[in-house]
Amino acid sequence: MNEIQNELAGATVALGATITAAMDDAPGFVPCGTPAQVVLDALNAAGAAEPEADLPQRVAQVRSFVEHVSGHRGVPAHAGTDVAALSPAGKQLLDTLLGFAASANAEALSPDTTSWLYRSLAALETGNDEKVSAQLAAAPRN
């Protein structure tokens, strides 16, 4: 990934962590499909071999969505993380997320899979390899 792709991935981590905070604040709440599509699109753009020219706009869109979720759900807006500094387990989870976003499995998300997606991004923000490993173990299988 180049620098702007890393920034987009980091902003996507922030969105996932903010949504996870909202889910934790209201047990049973899993957001509608719109945030999931924003996350999947951002992950696809971040992992693309040929970076899109509109990545700065996509970063702004994701950061705006973080603020929207924060304001709408009354949870703190998360900052994300520097994905270039992830641990080996974190890099493996990020690769799993990028692969998932590009797979056919991402076309029809169940509530459980959507929750896994957000919670995996939140685990990356924590830097806690135990949480990261738990999300890797829970990854949807092809």
PDB file of C-alpha atoms in Angstrom:
ATOM      1  CA  MET A   1       0.000   0.000   0.000  1.00  0.00           C
ATOM      2  CA  ASN A   2       1.130   3.516  -0.662  1.00  0.00           C
ATOM      3  CA  GLU A   3       0.764   6.382   1.834  1.00  0.00           C
ATOM      4  CA  ILE A   4      -2.767   7.441   0.827  1.00  0.00           C
ATOM      5  CA  GLN A   5      -3.942   3.810   0.825  1.00  0.00           C
ATOM      6  CA  ASN A   6      -2.528   3.442   4.350  1.00  0.00           C
ATOM      7  CA  GLU A   7      -4.375   6.611   5.355  1.00  0.00           C
ATOM      8  CA  LEU A   8      -7.606   5.240   3.892  1.00  0.00           C
ATOM      9  CA  ALA A   9      -7.146   1.922   5.685  1.00  0.00           C
ATOM     10  CA  GLY A  10      -6.471   3.794   8.944  1.00  0.00           C
ATOM     11  CA  ALA A  11      -9.608   5.901   8.488  1.00  0.00           C
ATOM     12  CA  THR A  12     -11.570   2.707   7.823  1.00  0.00           C
ATOM     13  CA  VAL A  13     -10.229   1.275  11.083  1.00  0.00           C
ATOM     14  CA  ALA A  14     -11.541   4.438  12.797  1.00  0.00           C
ATOM     15  CA  LEU A  15     -14.973   3.912  11.245  1.00  0.00           C
ATOM     16  CA  GLY A  16     -15.093   0.280  12.322  1.00  0.00           C
ATOM     17  CA  ALA A  17     -14.009   1.193  15.856  1.00  0.00           C
ATOM     18  CA  THR A  18     -16.598   3.982  16.084  1.00  0.00           C
ATOM     19  CA  ILE A  19     -19.354   1.665  14.861  1.00  0.00           C
ATOM     20  CA  THR A  20     -18.184  -1.012  17.316  1.00  0.00           C
ATOM     21  CA  ALA A  21     -18.464   1.529  20.142  1.00  0.00           C
ATOM     22  CA  ALA A  22     -22.043   2.240  19.016  1.00  0.00           C
ATOM     23  CA  MET A  23     -22.810  -1.501  18.928  1.00  0.00           C
ATOM     24  CA  ASP A  24     -21.361  -1.934  22.425  1.00  0.00           C
ATOM     25  CA  ASP A  25     -23.378   1.054  23.656  1.00  0.00           C
ATOM     26  CA  ALA A  26     -26.658  -0.468  22.397  1.00  0.00           C
ATOM     27  CA  PRO A  27     -26.481  -4.276  22.645  1.00  0.00           C
ATOM     28  CA  GLY A  28     -28.194  -5.941  19.709  1.00  0.00           C
ATOM     29  CA  PHE A  29     -27.601  -2.925  17.445  1.00  0.00           C
ATOM     30  CA  VAL A  30     -25.931  -3.674  14.116  1.00  0.00           C
ATOM     31  CA  PRO A  31     -26.020  -0.757  11.657  1.00  0.00           C
ATOM     32  CA  CYS A  32     -27.805  -0.879   8.330  1.00  0.00           C
ATOM     33  CA  GLY A  33     -25.953  -1.858   5.174  1.00  0.00           C
ATOM     34  CA  THR A  34     -24.771   1.653   4.258  1.00  0.00           C
ATOM     35  CA  PRO A  35     -21.784   1.781   6.649  1.00  0.00           C
ATOM     36  CA  ALA A  36     -20.841  -1.772   5.690  1.00  0.00           C
ATOM     37  CA  GLN A  37     -20.769  -0.782   2.024  1.00  0.00           C
ATOM     38  CA  VAL A  38     -18.641   2.280   2.833  1.00  0.00           C
ATOM     39  CA  VAL A  39     -16.225   0.013   4.752  1.00  0.00           C
ATOM     40  CA  LEU A  40     -16.080  -2.595   1.973  1.00  0.00           C
ATOM     41  CA  ASP A  41     -15.559   0.045  -0.728  1.00  0.00           C
ATOM     42  CA  ALA A  42     -12.808   1.698   1.323  1.00  0.00           C
ATOM     43  CA  LEU A  43     -11.076  -1.628   1.984  1.00  0.00           C
ATOM     44  CA  ASN A  44     -11.229  -2.471  -1.724  1.00  0.00           C
ATOM     45  CA  ALA A  45      -9.745   0.911  -2.621  1.00  0.00           C
ATOM     46  CA  ALA A  46      -7.049   0.605   0.059  1.00  0.00           C
ATOM     47  CA  GLY A  47      -6.031  -2.832  -1.172  1.00  0.00           C
ATOM     48  CA  ALA A  48      -6.175  -2.126  -4.899  1.00  0.00           C
ATOM     49  CA  ALA A  49      -3.024  -2.815  -6.897  1.00  0.00           C
ATOM     50  CA  GLU A  50      -3.683   0.319  -8.929  1.00  0.00           C
ATOM     51  CA  PRO A  51      -4.666   3.098  -6.506  1.00  0.00           C
ATOM     52  CA  GLU A  52      -7.625   5.195  -7.571  1.00  0.00           C
ATOM     53  CA  ALA A  53      -7.130   8.906  -8.214  1.00  0.00           C
ATOM     54  CA  ASP A  54     -10.007   9.780  -5.878  1.00  0.00           C
ATOM     55  CA  LEU A  55      -8.471   8.271  -2.720  1.00  0.00           C
ATOM     56  CA  PRO A  56      -8.188  11.640  -0.902  1.00  0.00           C
ATOM     57  CA  GLN A  57     -11.935  12.155  -1.427  1.00  0.00           C
ATOM     58  CA  ARG A  58     -12.610   8.615  -0.222  1.00  0.00           C
ATOM     59  CA  VAL A  59     -10.543   9.267   2.938  1.00  0.00           C
ATOM     60  CA  ALA A  60     -12.626  12.410   3.543  1.00  0.00           C
ATOM     61  CA  GLN A  61     -15.851  10.432   3.002  1.00  0.00           C
ATOM     62  CA  VAL A  62     -14.814   7.772   5.531  1.00  0.00           C
ATOM     63  CA  ARG A  63     -13.723  10.378   8.097  1.00  0.00           C
ATOM     64  CA  SER A  64     -17.035  12.195   7.585  1.00  0.00           C
ATOM     65  CA  PHE A  65     -18.862   8.934   8.207  1.00  0.00           C
ATOM     66  CA  VAL A  66     -16.896   8.494  11.469  1.00  0.00           C
ATOM     67  CA  GLU A  67     -18.159  11.909  12.603  1.00  0.00           C
ATOM     68  CA  HIS A  68     -21.712  11.068  11.467  1.00  0.00           C
ATOM     69  CA  VAL A  69     -21.800   7.796  13.431  1.00  0.00           C
ATOM     70  CA  SER A  70     -20.244   9.486  16.460  1.00  0.00           C
ATOM     71  CA  GLY A  71     -22.765  12.321  16.452  1.00  0.00           C
ATOM     72  CA  HIS A  72     -25.767  10.174  15.614  1.00  0.00           C
ATOM     73  CA  ARG A  73     -25.022   7.407  18.124  1.00  0.00           C
ATOM     74  CA  GLY A  74     -23.450   9.553  20.873  1.00  0.00           C
ATOM     75  CA  VAL A  75     -20.129   7.703  20.981  1.00  0.00           C
ATOM     76  CA  PRO A  76     -16.590   9.065  20.662  1.00  0.00           C
ATOM     77  CA  ALA A  77     -15.190   9.390  17.162  1.00  0.00           C
ATOM     78  CA  HIS A  78     -12.210   7.059  16.911  1.00  0.00           C
ATOM     79  CA  ALA A  79      -8.961   8.112  15.254  1.00  0.00           C
ATOM     80  CA  GLY A  80      -7.947   4.801  13.703  1.00  0.00           C
ATOM     81  CA  THR A  81      -4.377   3.640  13.509  1.00  0.00           C
ATOM     82  CA  ASP A  82      -1.284   3.692  11.345  1.00  0.00           C
ATOM     83  CA  VAL A  83      -1.706   0.417   9.473  1.00  0.00           C
ATOM     84  CA  ALA A  84       1.956   0.473   8.454  1.00  0.00           C
ATOM     85  CA  ALA A  85       2.812  -0.033  12.149  1.00  0.00           C
ATOM     86  CA  LEU A  86       0.536  -3.037  12.765  1.00  0.00           C
ATOM     87  CA  SER A  87       1.955  -6.131  14.450  1.00  0.00           C
ATOM     88  CA  PRO A  88       2.361  -9.270  12.319  1.00  0.00           C
ATOM     89  CA  ALA A  89      -1.013 -10.529  13.621  1.00  0.00           C
ATOM     90  CA  GLY A  90      -2.561  -7.139  12.852  1.00  0.00           C
ATOM     91  CA  LYS A  91      -1.174  -7.231   9.320  1.00  0.00           C
ATOM     92  CA  GLN A  92      -2.613 -10.721   8.908  1.00  0.00           C
ATOM     93  CA  LEU A  93      -6.051  -9.520  10.045  1.00  0.00           C
ATOM     94  CA  LEU A  94      -5.852  -6.507   7.729  1.00  0.00           C
ATOM     95  CA  ASP A  95      -4.948  -8.828   4.834  1.00  0.00           C
ATOM     96  CA  THR A  96      -7.903 -11.033   5.798  1.00  0.00           C
ATOM     97  CA  LEU A  97     -10.207  -7.995   5.779  1.00  0.00           C
ATOM     98  CA  LEU A  98      -8.870  -6.835   2.402  1.00  0.00           C
ATOM     99  CA  GLY A  99      -9.376 -10.328   0.975  1.00  0.00           C
ATOM    100  CA  PHE A 100     -12.861 -10.551   2.436  1.00  0.00           C
ATOM    101  CA  ALA A 101     -13.858  -7.170   0.985  1.00  0.00           C
ATOM    102  CA  ALA A 102     -12.775  -8.337  -2.470  1.00  0.00           C
ATOM    103  CA  SER A 103     -14.510 -11.718  -2.191  1.00  0.00           C
ATOM    104  CA  ALA A 104     -17.965 -12.869  -3.189  1.00  0.00           C
ATOM    105  CA  ASN A 105     -18.722 -13.284   0.551  1.00  0.00           C
ATOM    106  CA  ALA A 106     -18.884  -9.503   0.870  1.00  0.00           C
ATOM    107  CA  GLU A 107     -21.831  -9.305  -1.518  1.00  0.00           C
ATOM    108  CA  ALA A 108     -24.394 -10.637   0.956  1.00  0.00           C
ATOM    109  CA  LEU A 109     -23.495  -9.692   4.507  1.00  0.00           C
ATOM    110  CA  SER A 110     -25.291 -11.323   7.410  1.00  0.00           C
ATOM    111  CA  PRO A 111     -25.567  -9.433  10.705  1.00  0.00           C
ATOM    112  CA  ASP A 112     -22.918 -11.760  12.186  1.00  0.00           C
ATOM    113  CA  THR A 113     -20.506 -11.126   9.325  1.00  0.00           C
ATOM    114  CA  THR A 114     -21.146  -7.394   9.479  1.00  0.00           C
ATOM    115  CA  SER A 115     -20.434  -7.438  13.206  1.00  0.00           C
ATOM    116  CA  TRP A 116     -17.207  -9.407  12.571  1.00  0.00           C
ATOM    117  CA  LEU A 117     -16.145  -6.804   9.992  1.00  0.00           C
ATOM    118  CA  TYR A 118     -16.596  -3.865  12.378  1.00  0.00           C
ATOM    119  CA  ARG A 119     -15.141  -5.659  15.390  1.00  0.00           C
ATOM    120  CA  SER A 120     -12.099  -6.723  13.355  1.00  0.00           C
ATOM    121  CA  LEU A 121     -11.410  -3.116  12.415  1.00  0.00           C
ATOM    122  CA  ALA A 122     -11.828  -2.109  16.065  1.00  0.00           C
ATOM    123  CA  ALA A 123      -9.381  -4.842  17.111  1.00  0.00           C
ATOM    124  CA  LEU A 124      -6.786  -3.364  14.748  1.00  0.00           C
ATOM    125  CA  GLU A 125      -7.158  -0.001  16.459  1.00  0.00           C
ATOM    126  CA  THR A 126      -6.482  -1.500  19.897  1.00  0.00           C
ATOM    127  CA  GLY A 127      -3.173  -3.068  18.877  1.00  0.00           C
ATOM    128  CA  ASN A 128      -4.110  -5.963  21.176  1.00  0.00           C
ATOM    129  CA  ASP A 129      -2.867  -9.153  19.502  1.00  0.00           C
ATOM    130  CA  GLU A 130      -5.201 -11.279  21.632  1.00  0.00           C
ATOM    131  CA  LYS A 131      -8.244  -9.412  20.251  1.00  0.00           C
ATOM    132  CA  VAL A 132      -6.759  -9.498  16.753  1.00  0.00           C
ATOM    133  CA  SER A 133      -6.195 -13.262  16.978  1.00  0.00           C
ATOM    134  CA  ALA A 134      -9.758 -13.797  18.195  1.00  0.00           C
ATOM    135  CA  GLN A 135     -11.075 -11.917  15.164  1.00  0.00           C
ATOM    136  CA  LEU A 136      -8.801 -13.908  12.852  1.00  0.00           C
ATOM    137  CA  ALA A 137     -10.191 -17.123  14.359  1.00  0.00           C
ATOM    138  CA  ALA A 138     -13.754 -15.886  13.793  1.00  0.00           C
ATOM    139  CA  ALA A 139     -13.159 -14.887  10.149  1.00  0.00           C
ATOM    140  CA  PRO A 140     -15.807 -16.088   7.689  1.00  0.00           C
ATOM    141  CA  ARG A 141     -14.640 -19.036   5.627  1.00  0.00           C
ATOM    142  CA  ASN A 142     -14.923 -19.026   1.860  1.00  0.00           C
TER     143      ASN A 142
END
